């Protein structure tokens, strides 16, 4: 979205990923620190699981783009190869054991192959990156960047966007995602797509919730809406202006689940400087 203006140089140039804007919503100070490259990004078993599944599906999709549809056993082997690479980091925080994480990768790939793949069309893009000018005025330019897991054409030739998620369990409230998923808004705008579809791969061993067996996967199609993009413009500009102010610190979300040593990579240099690595509420659990 571009406004008419008479440019005055130099202007601020911002490149925002959707993940940065999500973090800005959760905690502006954490987002500021991440954006400036402060702190150490944590590697966890959750990331290992997600990256391994994504890499295996990427290999499958690229082969399909070249005309070859892989076999189930090949997909599982690509998952094993990816897991061997991503699990080799000696700084991984294992929230699940090595063995359970590896098994989950295989199970999620099985779900994708058996339940999701039959719903897909041959991809026209896999792990497709973008960097597009989203907004500009006299003081700034804002680019939105990202990587889309899977692009395909629907039966009418329109571009469809698809993304895989690899959580430990099924999403609990699709209504929240349908109204506030930033990734859907950013990616639909970037590729001029009619909708963005999420697939959560959460293999179930028959565990029940509220008396009903949990499904192996969940999907949600989020249509593109102009009003969402106008609201996104407000969010992106507010983030840009806040960063341009070059303040020593930004507001912190103390009441958020994210503000804890378990989740925030900046805890030790931020609130943790005063509360320590084990804050008082965590020490009571021990």
mmCIF file of C-alpha atoms in Angstrom:
data_model
loop_
_atom_site.group_PDB
_atom_site.id
_atom_site.type_symbol
_atom_site.label_atom_id
_atom_site.label_comp_id
_atom_site.label_asym_id
_atom_site.label_seq_id
_atom_site.Cartn_x
_atom_site.Cartn_y
_atom_site.Cartn_z
ATOM 1 C CA UNK A 1 0.000 0.000 0.000
ATOM 2 C CA UNK A 2 1.541 3.307 -1.065
ATOM 3 C CA UNK A 3 0.658 6.863 -0.184
ATOM 4 C CA UNK A 4 1.350 9.866 -2.434
ATOM 5 C CA UNK A 5 4.203 11.947 -1.026
ATOM 6 C CA UNK A 6 7.153 14.140 -1.864
ATOM 7 C CA UNK A 7 10.119 12.064 -0.628
ATOM 8 C CA UNK A 8 12.525 13.608 1.823
ATOM 9 C CA UNK A 9 15.773 11.691 2.144
ATOM 10 C CA UNK A 10 17.164 9.978 4.031
ATOM 11 C CA UNK A 11 14.198 7.846 5.047
ATOM 12 C CA UNK A 12 14.044 4.956 7.450
ATOM 13 C CA UNK A 13 13.882 1.547 5.796
ATOM 14 C CA UNK A 14 12.325 -1.327 7.724
ATOM 15 C CA UNK A 15 12.111 -5.001 6.841
ATOM 16 C CA UNK A 16 9.593 -6.832 8.996
ATOM 17 C CA UNK A 17 8.860 -10.521 9.092
ATOM 18 C CA UNK A 18 5.435 -11.623 10.249
ATOM 19 C CA UNK A 19 7.149 -13.292 13.210
ATOM 20 C CA UNK A 20 8.527 -9.901 14.309
ATOM 21 C CA UNK A 21 5.060 -8.330 14.206
ATOM 22 C CA UNK A 22 3.699 -11.269 16.216
ATOM 23 C CA UNK A 23 6.418 -10.742 18.803
ATOM 24 C CA UNK A 24 5.717 -6.995 18.830
ATOM 25 C CA UNK A 25 2.132 -7.833 19.782
ATOM 26 C CA UNK A 26 3.294 -10.183 22.549
ATOM 27 C CA UNK A 27 5.973 -7.871 23.957
ATOM 28 C CA UNK A 28 7.346 -4.728 22.259
ATOM 29 C CA UNK A 29 10.590 -4.883 24.246
ATOM 30 C CA UNK A 30 11.271 -8.496 23.264
ATOM 31 C CA UNK A 31 10.554 -7.617 19.623
ATOM 32 C CA UNK A 32 12.919 -4.636 19.793
ATOM 33 C CA UNK A 33 15.710 -6.820 21.148
ATOM 34 C CA UNK A 34 15.119 -9.524 18.529
ATOM 35 C CA UNK A 35 15.017 -6.953 15.716
ATOM 36 C CA UNK A 36 18.344 -5.471 16.824
ATOM 37 C CA UNK A 37 19.954 -8.916 17.052
ATOM 38 C CA UNK A 38 20.251 -8.824 20.828
ATOM 39 C CA UNK A 39 20.102 -12.018 22.835
ATOM 40 C CA UNK A 40 20.553 -15.608 21.718
ATOM 41 C CA UNK A 41 17.874 -17.392 19.744
ATOM 42 C CA UNK A 42 16.975 -20.612 21.483
ATOM 43 C CA UNK A 43 16.981 -23.954 19.739
ATOM 44 C CA UNK A 44 14.471 -26.395 21.184
ATOM 45 C CA UNK A 45 13.001 -29.787 20.409
ATOM 46 C CA UNK A 46 9.929 -27.922 19.108
ATOM 47 C CA UNK A 47 12.080 -26.218 16.459
ATOM 48 C CA UNK A 48 13.866 -29.461 15.635
ATOM 49 C CA UNK A 49 10.519 -31.191 15.104
ATOM 50 C CA UNK A 50 9.087 -28.388 12.956
ATOM 51 C CA UNK A 51 12.223 -27.844 10.868
ATOM 52 C CA UNK A 52 12.630 -31.578 10.209
ATOM 53 C CA UNK A 53 9.045 -31.985 9.010
ATOM 54 C CA UNK A 54 9.233 -28.839 6.878
ATOM 55 C CA UNK A 55 12.497 -29.945 5.254
ATOM 56 C CA UNK A 56 11.129 -33.381 4.356
ATOM 57 C CA UNK A 57 7.950 -31.907 2.835
ATOM 58 C CA UNK A 58 10.061 -29.336 0.975
ATOM 59 C CA UNK A 59 12.106 -32.146 -0.595
ATOM 60 C CA UNK A 60 8.892 -33.942 -1.547
ATOM 61 C CA UNK A 61 7.370 -30.782 -3.033
ATOM 62 C CA UNK A 62 10.440 -29.838 -5.063
ATOM 63 C CA UNK A 63 10.542 -33.343 -6.540
ATOM 64 C CA UNK A 64 6.846 -33.095 -7.415
ATOM 65 C CA UNK A 65 7.423 -29.751 -9.137
ATOM 66 C CA UNK A 66 9.913 -31.630 -11.362
ATOM 67 C CA UNK A 67 7.321 -34.303 -12.093
ATOM 68 C CA UNK A 68 8.247 -36.964 -9.537
ATOM 69 C CA UNK A 69 5.806 -37.886 -6.754
ATOM 70 C CA UNK A 70 7.744 -39.454 -3.912
ATOM 71 C CA UNK A 71 6.836 -42.658 -2.101
ATOM 72 C CA UNK A 72 5.864 -42.833 1.568
ATOM 73 C CA UNK A 73 9.107 -44.548 2.601
ATOM 74 C CA UNK A 74 11.114 -41.884 0.789
ATOM 75 C CA UNK A 75 9.308 -39.139 2.706
ATOM 76 C CA UNK A 76 10.074 -40.866 6.002
ATOM 77 C CA UNK A 77 13.736 -41.202 5.031
ATOM 78 C CA UNK A 78 13.907 -37.513 4.122
ATOM 79 C CA UNK A 79 12.480 -36.846 7.583
ATOM 80 C CA UNK A 80 15.158 -39.004 9.220
ATOM 81 C CA UNK A 81 17.899 -37.261 7.260
ATOM 82 C CA UNK A 82 16.551 -33.831 8.211
ATOM 83 C CA UNK A 83 16.192 -34.802 11.852
ATOM 84 C CA UNK A 84 19.812 -36.000 11.943
ATOM 85 C CA UNK A 85 20.904 -32.550 10.765
ATOM 86 C CA UNK A 86 18.671 -30.423 12.993
ATOM 87 C CA UNK A 87 19.220 -32.532 16.119
ATOM 88 C CA UNK A 88 23.030 -32.351 15.912
ATOM 89 C CA UNK A 89 23.205 -28.973 17.697
ATOM 90 C CA UNK A 90 24.564 -29.523 21.210
ATOM 91 C CA UNK A 91 22.686 -26.440 22.516
ATOM 92 C CA UNK A 92 19.171 -27.838 22.005
ATOM 93 C CA UNK A 93 16.687 -27.516 24.852
ATOM 94 C CA UNK A 94 14.903 -30.873 24.783
ATOM 95 C CA UNK A 95 11.346 -30.240 25.956
ATOM 96 C CA UNK A 96 10.603 -33.715 24.658
ATOM 97 C CA UNK A 97 13.229 -36.445 24.646
ATOM 98 C CA UNK A 98 15.346 -37.036 21.574
ATOM 99 C CA UNK A 99 13.526 -40.302 20.907
ATOM 100 C CA UNK A 100 10.020 -38.837 21.296
ATOM 101 C CA UNK A 101 10.857 -35.894 19.059
ATOM 102 C CA UNK A 102 12.212 -38.165 16.347
ATOM 103 C CA UNK A 103 9.113 -40.374 16.574
ATOM 104 C CA UNK A 104 6.845 -37.330 16.360
ATOM 105 C CA UNK A 105 8.572 -36.210 13.154
ATOM 106 C CA UNK A 106 7.834 -39.591 11.583
ATOM 107 C CA UNK A 107 4.223 -39.579 12.797
ATOM 108 C CA UNK A 108 3.566 -36.052 11.523
ATOM 109 C CA UNK A 109 4.977 -36.980 8.129
ATOM 110 C CA UNK A 110 2.709 -40.014 8.077
ATOM 111 C CA UNK A 111 -0.282 -37.762 8.776
ATOM 112 C CA UNK A 112 0.800 -35.382 6.021
ATOM 113 C CA UNK A 113 1.237 -38.168 3.474
ATOM 114 C CA UNK A 114 -1.952 -40.080 4.290
ATOM 115 C CA UNK A 115 -4.401 -37.303 5.221
ATOM 116 C CA UNK A 116 -3.148 -34.002 3.766
ATOM 117 C CA UNK A 117 -1.344 -34.899 0.536
ATOM 118 C CA UNK A 118 -4.544 -36.260 -1.118
ATOM 119 C CA UNK A 119 -6.061 -32.770 -0.651
ATOM 120 C CA UNK A 120 -3.172 -30.995 -2.393
ATOM 121 C CA UNK A 121 -2.324 -30.159 -5.994
ATOM 122 C CA UNK A 122 1.072 -30.131 -7.638
ATOM 123 C CA UNK A 123 2.928 -27.152 -6.151
ATOM 124 C CA UNK A 124 4.024 -24.142 -8.167
ATOM 125 C CA UNK A 125 6.303 -23.035 -5.336
ATOM 126 C CA UNK A 126 7.831 -24.559 -2.216
ATOM 127 C CA UNK A 127 9.464 -22.522 0.574
ATOM 128 C CA UNK A 128 8.907 -19.464 -1.623
ATOM 129 C CA UNK A 129 10.455 -16.290 -0.194
ATOM 130 C CA UNK A 130 9.221 -12.725 -0.674
ATOM 131 C CA UNK A 131 10.246 -9.171 0.190
ATOM 132 C CA UNK A 132 7.744 -6.543 -0.960
ATOM 133 C CA UNK A 133 7.241 -2.855 -0.258
ATOM 134 C CA UNK A 134 4.123 -2.646 1.907
ATOM 135 C CA UNK A 135 4.009 1.028 2.929
ATOM 136 C CA UNK A 136 5.902 4.267 2.454
ATOM 137 C CA UNK A 137 5.560 7.911 3.392
ATOM 138 C CA UNK A 138 7.881 10.904 3.797
ATOM 139 C CA UNK A 139 9.760 9.347 6.700
ATOM 140 C CA UNK A 140 9.903 5.609 6.042
ATOM 141 C CA UNK A 141 9.589 2.567 3.822
ATOM 142 C CA UNK A 142 8.294 -0.705 5.226
ATOM 143 C CA UNK A 143 8.967 -4.012 3.506
ATOM 144 C CA UNK A 144 7.281 -7.246 4.537
ATOM 145 C CA UNK A 145 9.309 -10.429 4.139
ATOM 146 C CA UNK A 146 8.700 -14.120 4.674
ATOM 147 C CA UNK A 147 8.692 -17.655 3.290
ATOM 148 C CA UNK A 148 5.576 -19.575 2.250
ATOM 149 C CA UNK A 149 5.610 -23.354 2.671
ATOM 150 C CA UNK A 150 3.513 -24.354 -0.357
ATOM 151 C CA UNK A 151 1.885 -22.573 -3.307
ATOM 152 C CA UNK A 152 -0.496 -24.223 -5.743
ATOM 153 C CA UNK A 153 -3.261 -23.311 -8.180
ATOM 154 C CA UNK A 154 -6.882 -24.068 -7.384
ATOM 155 C CA UNK A 155 -9.287 -25.437 -9.984
ATOM 156 C CA UNK A 156 -9.911 -21.892 -11.275
ATOM 157 C CA UNK A 157 -6.224 -21.051 -11.607
ATOM 158 C CA UNK A 158 -6.060 -18.856 -8.507
ATOM 159 C CA UNK A 159 -3.031 -19.043 -6.231
ATOM 160 C CA UNK A 160 -3.542 -20.967 -2.988
ATOM 161 C CA UNK A 161 -1.166 -20.608 -0.034
ATOM 162 C CA UNK A 162 -0.606 -23.415 2.451
ATOM 163 C CA UNK A 163 1.378 -23.583 5.672
ATOM 164 C CA UNK A 164 2.212 -26.520 7.970
ATOM 165 C CA UNK A 165 2.306 -26.314 11.763
ATOM 166 C CA UNK A 166 3.752 -29.015 14.003
ATOM 167 C CA UNK A 167 2.419 -28.463 17.530
ATOM 168 C CA UNK A 168 2.357 -30.975 20.351
ATOM 169 C CA UNK A 169 -1.435 -31.044 20.192
ATOM 170 C CA UNK A 170 -4.454 -29.766 18.310
ATOM 171 C CA UNK A 171 -5.232 -26.022 18.303
ATOM 172 C CA UNK A 172 -7.817 -25.180 20.932
ATOM 173 C CA UNK A 173 -9.557 -22.174 19.435
ATOM 174 C CA UNK A 174 -9.760 -21.823 15.663
ATOM 175 C CA UNK A 175 -11.921 -18.721 16.080
ATOM 176 C CA UNK A 176 -8.932 -16.821 17.485
ATOM 177 C CA UNK A 177 -6.757 -17.870 14.543
ATOM 178 C CA UNK A 178 -9.443 -16.945 12.035
ATOM 179 C CA UNK A 179 -9.661 -13.388 13.375
ATOM 180 C CA UNK A 180 -6.070 -12.610 14.353
ATOM 181 C CA UNK A 181 -3.607 -14.748 12.375
ATOM 182 C CA UNK A 182 -1.008 -12.263 11.137
ATOM 183 C CA UNK A 183 0.727 -14.771 8.901
ATOM 184 C CA UNK A 184 -2.444 -15.230 6.850
ATOM 185 C CA UNK A 185 -2.814 -11.470 6.353
ATOM 186 C CA UNK A 186 0.834 -10.886 5.402
ATOM 187 C CA UNK A 187 1.190 -13.858 3.070
ATOM 188 C CA UNK A 188 -2.155 -13.392 1.291
ATOM 189 C CA UNK A 189 -1.200 -9.779 0.601
ATOM 190 C CA UNK A 190 2.334 -10.691 -0.536
ATOM 191 C CA UNK A 191 1.175 -13.291 -3.069
ATOM 192 C CA UNK A 192 -2.154 -11.613 -3.921
ATOM 193 C CA UNK A 193 -3.891 -14.848 -2.949
ATOM 194 C CA UNK A 194 -7.566 -15.263 -2.154
ATOM 195 C CA UNK A 195 -6.913 -17.225 1.039
ATOM 196 C CA UNK A 196 -4.315 -18.800 3.297
ATOM 197 C CA UNK A 197 -4.797 -22.352 4.585
ATOM 198 C CA UNK A 198 -3.189 -23.691 7.755
ATOM 199 C CA UNK A 199 -2.671 -27.378 8.441
ATOM 200 C CA UNK A 200 -1.787 -28.378 11.982
ATOM 201 C CA UNK A 201 -0.167 -31.837 11.993
ATOM 202 C CA UNK A 202 -0.725 -33.376 15.410
ATOM 203 C CA UNK A 203 -0.708 -37.139 15.172
ATOM 204 C CA UNK A 204 -3.031 -38.660 17.757
ATOM 205 C CA UNK A 205 -2.671 -42.001 19.488
ATOM 206 C CA UNK A 206 -6.379 -42.036 20.316
ATOM 207 C CA UNK A 207 -6.208 -39.624 23.253
ATOM 208 C CA UNK A 208 -9.603 -38.097 23.859
ATOM 209 C CA UNK A 209 -10.608 -34.522 24.611
ATOM 210 C CA UNK A 210 -14.102 -33.923 25.995
ATOM 211 C CA UNK A 211 -14.915 -37.543 25.270
ATOM 212 C CA UNK A 212 -14.079 -37.376 21.552
ATOM 213 C CA UNK A 213 -10.982 -38.880 19.881
ATOM 214 C CA UNK A 214 -8.503 -36.204 18.853
ATOM 215 C CA UNK A 215 -8.011 -35.887 15.065
ATOM 216 C CA UNK A 216 -4.690 -36.422 13.334
ATOM 217 C CA UNK A 217 -4.716 -32.953 11.825
ATOM 218 C CA UNK A 218 -6.704 -29.713 11.764
ATOM 219 C CA UNK A 219 -7.116 -27.280 8.873
ATOM 220 C CA UNK A 220 -8.323 -23.687 8.669
ATOM 221 C CA UNK A 221 -8.848 -21.585 5.548
ATOM 222 C CA UNK A 222 -8.538 -17.836 6.208
ATOM 223 C CA UNK A 223 -9.878 -15.616 3.385
ATOM 224 C CA UNK A 224 -8.025 -12.468 2.373
ATOM 225 C CA UNK A 225 -9.746 -9.292 3.621
ATOM 226 C CA UNK A 226 -8.873 -5.714 2.699
ATOM 227 C CA UNK A 227 -9.835 -4.489 6.170
ATOM 228 C CA UNK A 228 -7.214 -6.802 7.682
ATOM 229 C CA UNK A 229 -4.536 -5.280 5.457
ATOM 230 C CA UNK A 230 -5.533 -1.749 6.500
ATOM 231 C CA UNK A 231 -5.237 -2.792 10.134
ATOM 232 C CA UNK A 232 -1.883 -4.442 9.379
ATOM 233 C CA UNK A 233 -0.704 -1.135 7.926
ATOM 234 C CA UNK A 234 -1.461 0.559 11.241
ATOM 235 C CA UNK A 235 0.411 -2.134 13.151
ATOM 236 C CA UNK A 236 3.460 -2.010 10.873
ATOM 237 C CA UNK A 237 3.677 1.790 10.974
ATOM 238 C CA UNK A 238 3.337 1.859 14.758
ATOM 239 C CA UNK A 239 6.143 -0.693 15.070
ATOM 240 C CA UNK A 240 8.327 1.308 12.683
ATOM 241 C CA UNK A 241 7.787 4.619 14.495
ATOM 242 C CA UNK A 242 8.455 2.946 17.837
ATOM 243 C CA UNK A 243 11.785 1.555 16.613
ATOM 244 C CA UNK A 244 12.735 4.900 15.052
ATOM 245 C CA UNK A 245 12.370 6.580 18.444
ATOM 246 C CA UNK A 246 15.486 4.668 19.521
ATOM 247 C CA UNK A 247 14.264 4.368 23.092
ATOM 248 C CA UNK A 248 16.411 2.523 25.667
ATOM 249 C CA UNK A 249 13.503 0.147 26.323
ATOM 250 C CA UNK A 250 9.917 -0.441 25.224
ATOM 251 C CA UNK A 251 6.854 -1.554 27.202
ATOM 252 C CA UNK A 252 6.994 -5.087 28.561
ATOM 253 C CA UNK A 253 4.087 -7.509 28.823
ATOM 254 C CA UNK A 254 4.525 -8.787 32.360
ATOM 255 C CA UNK A 255 1.069 -10.388 32.373
ATOM 256 C CA UNK A 256 1.817 -12.506 29.291
ATOM 257 C CA UNK A 257 2.738 -16.198 29.411
ATOM 258 C CA UNK A 258 5.597 -15.220 27.097
ATOM 259 C CA UNK A 259 7.296 -13.129 29.812
ATOM 260 C CA UNK A 260 9.140 -16.001 31.476
ATOM 261 C CA UNK A 261 12.543 -17.704 31.353
ATOM 262 C CA UNK A 262 10.881 -20.670 29.654
ATOM 263 C CA UNK A 263 9.738 -18.766 26.576
ATOM 264 C CA UNK A 264 11.450 -15.411 26.111
ATOM 265 C CA UNK A 265 15.051 -15.559 24.807
ATOM 266 C CA UNK A 266 15.709 -12.111 26.310
ATOM 267 C CA UNK A 267 14.640 -12.942 29.863
ATOM 268 C CA UNK A 268 18.129 -12.932 31.405
ATOM 269 C CA UNK A 269 19.004 -9.496 29.957
ATOM 270 C CA UNK A 270 15.573 -7.974 30.580
ATOM 271 C CA UNK A 271 13.253 -8.697 33.504
ATOM 272 C CA UNK A 272 15.446 -11.603 34.550
ATOM 273 C CA UNK A 273 18.266 -9.196 35.431
ATOM 274 C CA UNK A 274 16.216 -8.377 38.520
ATOM 275 C CA UNK A 275 14.242 -11.580 39.130
ATOM 276 C CA UNK A 276 16.961 -14.091 38.259
ATOM 277 C CA UNK A 277 16.942 -17.187 36.074
ATOM 278 C CA UNK A 278 14.399 -18.819 38.415
ATOM 279 C CA UNK A 279 11.789 -16.170 39.342
ATOM 280 C CA UNK A 280 9.837 -16.399 42.577
ATOM 281 C CA UNK A 281 6.783 -18.064 41.011
ATOM 282 C CA UNK A 282 8.927 -20.829 39.499
ATOM 283 C CA UNK A 283 10.842 -21.437 42.752
ATOM 284 C CA UNK A 284 7.531 -22.147 44.525
ATOM 285 C CA UNK A 285 6.949 -25.080 42.186
ATOM 286 C CA UNK A 286 10.205 -26.759 43.174
#
